[in-house]
Short mmCIF file of C-alpha atoms and ligand atoms in Angstrom, two decimals:
data_model
loop_
_atom_site.label_atom_id
_atom_site.label_comp_id
_atom_site.label_asym_id
_atom_site.label_seq_id
_atom_site.Cartn_x
_atom_site.Cartn_y
_atom_site.Cartn_z
CA UNK R 1 13.47 23.30 -5.51
CA UNK R 2 11.57 24.81 -8.42
CA UNK R 3 12.86 27.94 -10.15
CA UNK R 4 10.20 30.02 -8.38
CA UNK R 5 11.30 28.64 -4.98
CA UNK R 6 14.97 29.42 -5.71
CA UNK R 7 13.97 32.96 -6.79
CA UNK R 8 12.03 33.50 -3.60
CA UNK R 9 14.98 32.33 -1.48
CA UNK R 10 17.40 34.57 -3.32
CA UNK R 11 15.15 37.57 -2.86
CA UNK R 12 15.02 36.80 0.86
CA UNK R 13 18.79 36.75 0.87
CA UNK R 14 18.81 40.21 -0.74
CA UNK R 15 20.04 38.93 -4.11
CA UNK R 16 18.87 39.61 -7.62
CA UNK R 17 16.11 37.34 -8.88
CA UNK R 18 17.87 36.51 -12.17
CA UNK R 19 20.56 34.63 -10.27
CA UNK R 20 17.98 31.91 -9.71
CA UNK R 21 17.84 31.08 -13.38
CA UNK R 22 21.64 30.88 -13.50
CA UNK R 23 21.68 28.41 -10.62
CA UNK R 24 18.83 26.42 -12.10
CA UNK R 25 20.68 26.09 -15.38
CA UNK R 26 23.88 24.99 -13.67
CA UNK R 27 21.94 22.24 -12.00
CA UNK R 28 19.60 21.09 -14.73
CA UNK R 29 21.39 21.93 -18.00
CA UNK R 30 25.08 21.75 -17.11
CA UNK R 31 24.56 19.24 -14.32
CA UNK R 32 26.94 21.00 -11.99
CA UNK R 33 25.98 20.34 -8.38
CA UNK R 34 28.89 21.94 -6.58
CA UNK R 35 28.32 25.67 -5.90
CA UNK R 36 32.06 26.27 -6.20
CA UNK R 37 31.91 25.39 -9.85
CA UNK R 38 29.14 27.88 -10.71
CA UNK R 39 31.57 30.37 -12.08
CA UNK R 40 29.24 33.15 -13.19
CA UNK R 41 28.12 33.60 -9.57
CA UNK R 42 30.24 35.70 -7.19
CA UNK R 43 32.48 33.86 -4.81
CA UNK R 44 30.65 35.55 -1.96
CA UNK R 45 27.24 34.33 -3.06
CA UNK R 46 28.55 30.83 -3.69
CA UNK R 47 29.74 30.77 -0.12
CA UNK R 48 26.35 31.91 1.18
CA UNK R 49 24.60 29.30 -1.00
CA UNK R 50 26.85 26.57 0.44
CA UNK R 51 25.99 27.62 3.96
CA UNK R 52 22.28 27.56 3.30
CA UNK R 53 21.66 24.85 0.74
CA UNK R 54 22.88 21.47 -0.35
CA UNK R 55 22.58 19.36 -3.45
CA UNK R 56 22.08 15.72 -2.65
CA UNK R 57 23.95 13.28 -4.82
CA UNK R 58 23.27 9.58 -5.33
CA UNK R 59 26.10 7.06 -5.23
CA UNK R 60 26.36 4.00 -7.44
CA UNK R 61 26.42 1.02 -5.07
CA UNK R 62 26.16 -1.48 -7.87
CA UNK R 63 26.02 -1.37 -11.63
CA UNK R 64 24.96 -4.47 -13.59
CA UNK R 65 25.17 -4.49 -17.35
CA UNK R 66 23.24 -7.12 -19.25
CA UNK R 67 25.29 -9.09 -21.71
CA UNK R 68 22.24 -9.77 -23.87
CA UNK R 69 20.60 -6.43 -24.53
CA UNK R 70 22.55 -3.43 -23.18
CA UNK R 71 20.22 -2.93 -20.26
CA UNK R 72 22.04 -1.46 -17.31
CA UNK R 73 20.72 -1.65 -13.77
CA UNK R 74 21.90 0.72 -11.08
CA UNK R 75 21.57 0.27 -7.40
CA UNK R 76 21.86 3.80 -5.95
CA UNK R 77 22.70 4.58 -2.39
CA UNK R 78 20.91 7.63 -1.05
CA UNK R 79 22.47 10.14 1.35
CA UNK R 80 20.78 8.42 4.30
CA UNK R 81 22.07 4.95 3.38
CA UNK R 82 18.91 3.65 1.81
CA UNK R 83 18.93 2.08 -1.63
CA UNK R 84 16.81 2.43 -4.78
CA UNK R 85 17.05 0.91 -8.24
CA UNK R 86 17.11 2.53 -11.67
CA UNK R 87 17.18 0.73 -15.01
CA UNK R 88 18.49 2.12 -18.30
CA UNK R 89 17.06 0.40 -21.39
CA UNK R 90 17.92 0.62 -25.02
CA UNK R 91 15.19 0.69 -27.64
CA UNK R 92 15.35 1.31 -31.39
CA UNK R 93 14.15 4.87 -30.92
CA UNK R 94 16.46 5.82 -28.06
CA UNK R 95 17.09 5.19 -24.39
CA UNK R 96 14.49 4.95 -21.75
CA UNK R 97 14.95 5.02 -17.98
CA UNK R 98 12.91 3.38 -15.27
CA UNK R 99 13.04 5.23 -11.98
CA UNK R 100 11.94 4.44 -8.39
CA UNK R 101 9.66 6.77 -6.52
CA UNK R 102 9.82 5.34 -2.94
CA UNK R 103 12.25 3.40 -0.80
CA UNK R 104 10.16 0.19 -0.78
CA UNK R 105 6.44 0.04 -1.27
CA UNK R 106 3.34 -0.28 0.94
CA UNK R 107 1.05 -1.78 -1.69
CA UNK R 108 1.88 -5.46 -1.05
CA UNK R 109 1.23 -6.88 -4.53
CA UNK R 110 1.85 -10.60 -4.09
CA UNK R 111 4.04 -11.10 -7.18
CA UNK R 112 6.30 -8.09 -6.65
CA UNK R 113 9.79 -8.13 -5.11
CA UNK R 114 9.43 -4.54 -3.94
CA UNK R 115 6.74 -5.57 -1.52
CA UNK R 116 9.01 -8.14 0.13
CA UNK R 117 11.64 -5.70 1.43
CA UNK R 118 8.99 -3.42 3.00
CA UNK R 119 8.40 0.33 2.92
CA UNK R 120 10.85 2.88 4.37
CA UNK R 121 10.04 6.34 3.03
CA UNK R 122 9.07 8.47 0.10
CA UNK R 123 11.72 9.77 -2.27
CA UNK R 124 12.13 13.54 -2.56
CA UNK R 125 11.67 15.12 -5.97
CA UNK R 126 15.44 15.61 -6.30
CA UNK R 127 16.11 11.96 -5.46
CA UNK R 128 13.86 10.86 -8.31
CA UNK R 129 15.41 13.37 -10.70
CA UNK R 130 18.99 12.54 -9.70
CA UNK R 131 18.46 8.91 -10.71
CA UNK R 132 18.15 10.26 -14.24
CA UNK R 133 20.98 12.81 -13.99
CA UNK R 134 23.46 10.38 -12.39
CA UNK R 135 22.58 7.62 -14.89
CA UNK R 136 23.03 10.03 -17.84
CA UNK R 137 26.36 11.12 -16.40
CA UNK R 138 27.56 7.56 -15.83
CA UNK R 139 26.43 6.27 -19.22
CA UNK R 140 27.21 9.38 -21.26
CA UNK R 141 23.77 9.04 -22.79
CA UNK R 142 20.72 11.25 -22.88
CA UNK R 143 17.44 9.52 -22.20
CA UNK R 144 14.47 10.22 -24.37
CA UNK R 145 11.86 8.54 -22.23
CA UNK R 146 11.14 8.06 -18.56
CA UNK R 147 8.97 5.43 -16.96
CA UNK R 148 7.88 5.59 -13.33
CA UNK R 149 7.88 1.84 -12.90
CA UNK R 150 10.72 1.20 -10.47
CA UNK R 151 10.32 0.59 -6.78
CA UNK R 152 7.36 2.30 -5.13
CA UNK R 153 3.86 3.50 -5.94
CA UNK R 154 4.14 6.91 -7.63
CA UNK R 155 0.60 7.98 -6.69
CA UNK R 156 1.30 7.15 -3.04
CA UNK R 157 4.01 9.87 -3.20
CA UNK R 158 1.87 12.23 -5.25
CA UNK R 159 3.22 15.65 -4.25
CA UNK R 160 6.88 14.73 -4.68
CA UNK R 161 6.24 12.85 -7.92
CA UNK R 162 4.33 15.74 -9.49
CA UNK R 163 7.02 18.15 -8.35
CA UNK R 164 9.67 15.88 -9.91
CA UNK R 165 7.69 15.88 -13.19
CA UNK R 166 7.58 19.67 -13.20
CA UNK R 167 11.35 19.81 -12.67
CA UNK R 168 12.01 17.20 -15.35
CA UNK R 169 10.02 19.14 -17.94
CA UNK R 170 10.92 22.70 -16.93
CA UNK R 171 11.68 24.75 -20.07
CA UNK R 172 14.46 26.56 -18.24
CA UNK R 173 16.15 23.29 -17.30
CA UNK R 174 16.01 19.72 -18.48
CA UNK R 175 13.04 20.39 -20.75
CA UNK R 176 11.85 16.82 -21.37
CA UNK R 177 8.34 16.61 -22.77
CA UNK R 178 6.06 14.76 -20.40
CA UNK R 179 4.58 13.05 -23.48
CA UNK R 180 7.64 10.84 -23.19
CA UNK R 181 6.84 9.84 -19.64
CA UNK R 182 4.73 6.89 -18.40
CA UNK R 183 3.48 6.73 -14.86
CA UNK R 184 2.53 3.31 -13.60
CA UNK R 185 0.06 2.85 -10.76
CA UNK R 186 -1.53 -0.12 -9.04
CA UNK R 187 -4.71 1.98 -8.84
CA UNK R 188 -4.88 4.76 -6.26
CA UNK R 189 -8.16 5.99 -7.70
CA UNK R 190 -8.52 9.50 -6.20
CA UNK R 191 -5.02 10.44 -7.32
CA UNK R 192 -5.86 9.37 -10.94
CA UNK R 193 -8.57 12.02 -10.92
CA UNK R 194 -6.13 14.54 -9.52
CA UNK R 195 -3.51 13.70 -12.12
CA UNK R 196 -6.03 14.12 -14.95
CA UNK R 197 -6.55 17.74 -13.89
CA UNK R 198 -2.86 18.54 -14.24
CA UNK R 199 -2.87 17.89 -18.01
CA UNK R 200 0.71 16.75 -17.96
CA UNK R 201 0.26 14.78 -21.22
CA UNK R 202 1.91 11.71 -19.76
CA UNK R 203 0.79 8.12 -20.35
CA UNK R 204 -1.00 6.56 -17.50
CA UNK R 205 -0.18 2.87 -17.08
CA UNK R 206 -2.44 0.91 -14.82
CA UNK R 207 -1.28 -2.36 -13.31
CA UNK R 208 -4.48 -4.30 -13.73
CA UNK R 209 -3.24 -7.88 -13.73
CA UNK R 210 -6.68 -9.33 -13.31
CA UNK R 211 -10.17 -8.64 -14.63
CA UNK R 212 -12.04 -10.35 -11.80
CA UNK R 213 -12.60 -8.10 -8.78
CA UNK R 214 -12.23 -10.75 -6.06
CA UNK R 215 -9.23 -12.42 -7.66
CA UNK R 216 -7.60 -9.03 -8.13
CA UNK R 217 -7.99 -8.35 -4.41
CA UNK R 218 -6.15 -11.60 -3.65
CA UNK R 219 -3.04 -10.66 -5.62
CA UNK R 220 -3.31 -6.87 -5.20
CA UNK R 221 -4.55 -5.77 -1.75
CA UNK R 222 -5.01 -2.15 -3.01
CA UNK R 223 -8.10 -3.48 -4.74
CA UNK R 224 -9.78 -3.86 -1.33
CA UNK R 225 -9.63 -0.07 -0.94
CA UNK R 226 -10.23 0.96 -4.55
CA UNK R 227 -12.12 -1.78 -6.39
CA UNK R 228 -11.72 -2.70 -9.99
CA UNK R 229 -14.86 -0.96 -11.29
CA UNK R 230 -13.96 2.35 -9.62
CA UNK R 231 -10.48 2.01 -11.14
CA UNK R 232 -11.82 1.44 -14.67
CA UNK R 233 -14.16 4.39 -14.21
CA UNK R 234 -11.21 6.59 -13.22
CA UNK R 235 -9.29 5.40 -16.31
CA UNK R 236 -12.22 6.30 -18.57
CA UNK R 237 -12.28 9.74 -16.95
CA UNK R 238 -8.54 10.14 -17.46
CA UNK R 239 -8.90 9.47 -21.17
CA UNK R 240 -11.91 11.79 -21.58
CA UNK R 241 -10.21 14.59 -19.68
CA UNK R 242 -6.74 14.30 -21.22
CA UNK R 243 -7.17 12.56 -24.58
CA UNK R 244 -4.36 10.22 -23.55
CA UNK R 245 -4.97 6.52 -24.09
CA UNK R 246 -4.46 4.50 -20.93
CA UNK R 247 -2.22 1.43 -20.95
CA UNK R 248 -3.19 -1.57 -18.86
CA UNK R 249 -0.37 -3.76 -17.65
CA UNK R 250 -1.16 -7.42 -17.18
CA UNK R 251 1.46 -9.86 -15.93
CA UNK R 252 0.34 -13.24 -17.13
CA UNK R 253 0.70 -15.72 -14.28
CA UNK R 254 0.13 -19.47 -14.65
CA UNK R 255 -2.87 -20.72 -12.69
CA UNK R 256 -3.79 -17.24 -11.55
CA UNK R 257 -4.94 -15.05 -14.42
CA UNK R 258 -3.91 -16.80 -17.64
CA UNK R 259 -6.90 -18.91 -18.64
CA UNK R 260 -9.14 -18.37 -21.71
CA UNK R 261 -11.88 -17.29 -19.35
CA UNK R 262 -9.49 -14.66 -17.87
CA UNK R 263 -8.75 -13.31 -21.37
CA UNK R 264 -12.48 -13.16 -22.15
CA UNK R 265 -13.19 -11.34 -18.91
CA UNK R 266 -10.46 -8.84 -19.65
CA UNK R 267 -11.86 -8.23 -23.14
CA UNK R 268 -15.33 -7.70 -21.68
CA UNK R 269 -14.02 -5.29 -19.10
CA UNK R 270 -12.15 -3.11 -21.56
CA UNK R 271 -14.44 -3.36 -24.59
CA UNK R 272 -15.10 0.00 -26.20
CA UNK R 273 -12.41 1.75 -24.19
CA UNK R 274 -9.62 3.61 -25.97
CA UNK R 275 -6.76 1.75 -24.32
CA UNK R 276 -3.86 -0.56 -24.87
CA UNK R 277 -2.98 -3.76 -23.07
CA UNK R 278 0.64 -4.60 -22.35
CA UNK R 279 1.09 -8.25 -21.45
CA UNK R 280 4.12 -8.97 -19.26
CA UNK R 281 5.60 -12.41 -18.82
CA UNK R 282 5.78 -12.45 -15.00
CA UNK R 283 9.28 -12.24 -13.61
CA UNK R 284 10.08 -15.04 -11.24
CA UNK R 285 10.79 -13.68 -7.80
CA UNK R 286 12.69 -16.18 -5.69
CA UNK R 287 10.44 -15.87 -2.63
CA UNK R 288 7.30 -16.50 -4.73
CA UNK R 289 6.43 -19.35 -7.03
CA UNK R 290 4.56 -17.45 -9.68
CA UNK R 291 5.43 -18.61 -13.20
CA UNK R 292 4.58 -17.71 -16.73
CA UNK R 293 4.96 -19.50 -20.03
CA UNK R 294 5.91 -17.16 -22.84
CA UNK R 295 3.86 -19.16 -25.30
CA UNK R 296 0.91 -18.82 -22.95
CA UNK R 297 1.33 -15.05 -23.12
CA UNK R 298 1.23 -15.06 -26.91
CA UNK R 299 -1.97 -17.15 -26.88
CA UNK R 300 -3.49 -14.76 -24.37
CA UNK R 301 -2.63 -11.80 -26.67
CA UNK R 302 -4.17 -13.54 -29.67
CA UNK R 303 -7.36 -14.28 -27.77
CA UNK R 304 -7.66 -10.62 -26.74
CA UNK R 305 -6.95 -9.54 -30.34
CA UNK R 306 -9.78 -11.69 -31.63
CA UNK R 307 -12.08 -9.88 -29.24
CA UNK R 308 -10.96 -6.46 -30.50
CA UNK R 309 -8.55 -5.63 -27.70
CA UNK R 310 -5.24 -4.18 -28.76
CA UNK R 311 -2.56 -6.10 -26.85
CA UNK R 312 1.21 -6.35 -27.12
CA UNK R 313 3.63 -8.57 -25.29
CA UNK R 314 6.35 -6.67 -23.45
CA UNK R 315 9.84 -7.49 -24.55
CA UNK R 316 11.87 -8.88 -21.69
CA UNK R 317 15.02 -6.81 -21.07
CA UNK R 318 17.83 -7.42 -18.61
CA UNK R 319 16.70 -10.94 -17.71
CA UNK R 320 20.26 -11.87 -16.74
CA UNK R 321 20.63 -9.01 -14.23
CA UNK R 322 17.54 -9.25 -12.10
CA UNK R 323 16.15 -6.09 -13.68
CA UNK R 324 12.62 -6.55 -12.27
CA UNK R 325 11.46 -4.08 -9.59
CA UNK R 326 12.95 -4.46 -6.14
CA UNK R 327 15.20 -7.46 -6.74
CA UNK R 328 18.52 -5.70 -6.18
CA UNK R 329 17.45 -3.60 -3.25
CA UNK R 330 16.10 -6.70 -1.53
CA UNK R 331 19.45 -8.45 -2.09
CA UNK R 332 21.39 -5.44 -0.76
CA UNK R 333 19.36 -5.45 2.37
CA UNK R 334 19.81 -9.17 2.78
CA UNK R 335 23.57 -8.75 2.53
CA UNK R 336 23.80 -5.92 4.97
CA UNK R 337 21.68 -7.71 7.56
CA UNK R 338 23.93 -10.75 7.08
CA UNK R 339 26.93 -8.53 7.80
CA UNK R 340 28.00 -8.56 4.13
CA UNK R 341 29.32 -5.39 2.46
CA UNK R 342 27.63 -3.73 -0.41
CA UNK R 343 30.06 -2.25 -2.81
N1 SAH D 1 3.61 0.69 -8.10
C1 SAH D 1 3.48 0.91 -9.51
C2 SAH D 1 4.78 0.95 -10.24
C3 SAH D 1 5.83 -0.06 -9.95
S1 SAH D 1 5.79 -1.67 -10.56
C4 SAH D 1 2.54 -0.11 -10.10
O1 SAH D 1 2.10 -1.00 -9.39
O2 SAH D 1 2.21 0.02 -11.27
C5 SAH D 1 5.93 -1.64 -12.27
C6 SAH D 1 5.18 -2.78 -12.95
O3 SAH D 1 5.80 -4.06 -12.75
C7 SAH D 1 3.77 -2.95 -12.39
O4 SAH D 1 2.87 -3.20 -13.44
C8 SAH D 1 3.89 -4.19 -11.53
O5 SAH D 1 2.68 -4.77 -11.28
C9 SAH D 1 4.87 -5.01 -12.37
N2 SAH D 1 5.48 -6.13 -11.65
C10 SAH D 1 5.81 -6.20 -10.36
N3 SAH D 1 6.34 -7.43 -10.08
C11 SAH D 1 6.35 -8.11 -11.23
C12 SAH D 1 6.78 -9.41 -11.59
N4 SAH D 1 7.31 -10.28 -10.71
N5 SAH D 1 6.63 -9.78 -12.87
C13 SAH D 1 6.12 -8.91 -13.83
N6 SAH D 1 5.71 -7.68 -13.52
C14 SAH D 1 5.81 -7.29 -12.26
#
């Protein structure tokens, strides 16, 4: 609930409005989720709050720490028994966290492990936020950046994701600047226009992965609904409206999108646009035989550079702990359907 919503509820309960800010600060600043521990609130009100409201916690079902680069991957169990994944990453400038926005995903991108385990439901704003709070509690760290690049398509859960972003950045609470947030989408075009109007200041990352419309449809079915040209047009609009440079993500896949001609097509598509290309060596997903060659990615980057397109190769983190989207959740489901325990 937002601060305004808590205020409205308290007024309905015949309580003073300022109590809302106290509760909000217990939750978002002190990270106290048990009403009994909110000691500046009368015992009587705490009791009434407990009767009427709950705070949903997440439980760590699995915690995998990389032995190469300090990346930690959490498999969280939600209160209804579903699982989502969260990844904590260390960079020179601080810690960044990658959160999930849905239990599963409907988008069906061919190379993505999240698509394999299917879609179950949207995450609530609090379930997205609690991935950050529980991870900060467990690690003892404070994250300085958030990326919405875990399981799910954030713009397919638009209302809850935007509410989460408002909670995350609320001046009375956690107060993280949304300039330190990246939202990644496979290209739900109408929601990109909506997001531009909110002026959140976040970075829009677009999973492009291919600069040929028909080929993109083959690996990303969302392209059949919102084609590549309409997506690029929306990205141009996003930049014009917000002044924020769009990032294009491009997983370089052997024999799919990695040829010289593919690089040239990408350069043609993005020429003149104020954007950045992030090349990703594709993560091997065991059910799929997509492969990448790191050297091939570097060549691809050079070819783009020569054509005036600013491209970087994403550093691979957590390669020893299956840190790519959806890999752990899929395994947890496999184990439970095989009668195995998840612990
Ligand atoms: N649904 C959103 C966010 C989740 S995926 C989106 O599509 O952008 C986060 C990023 O990881 C996306 O760019 C996605 O395309 C990419 N990705 C998925 N599977 C991958 C794989 N096997 N290797 C490399 N990147 C992958």
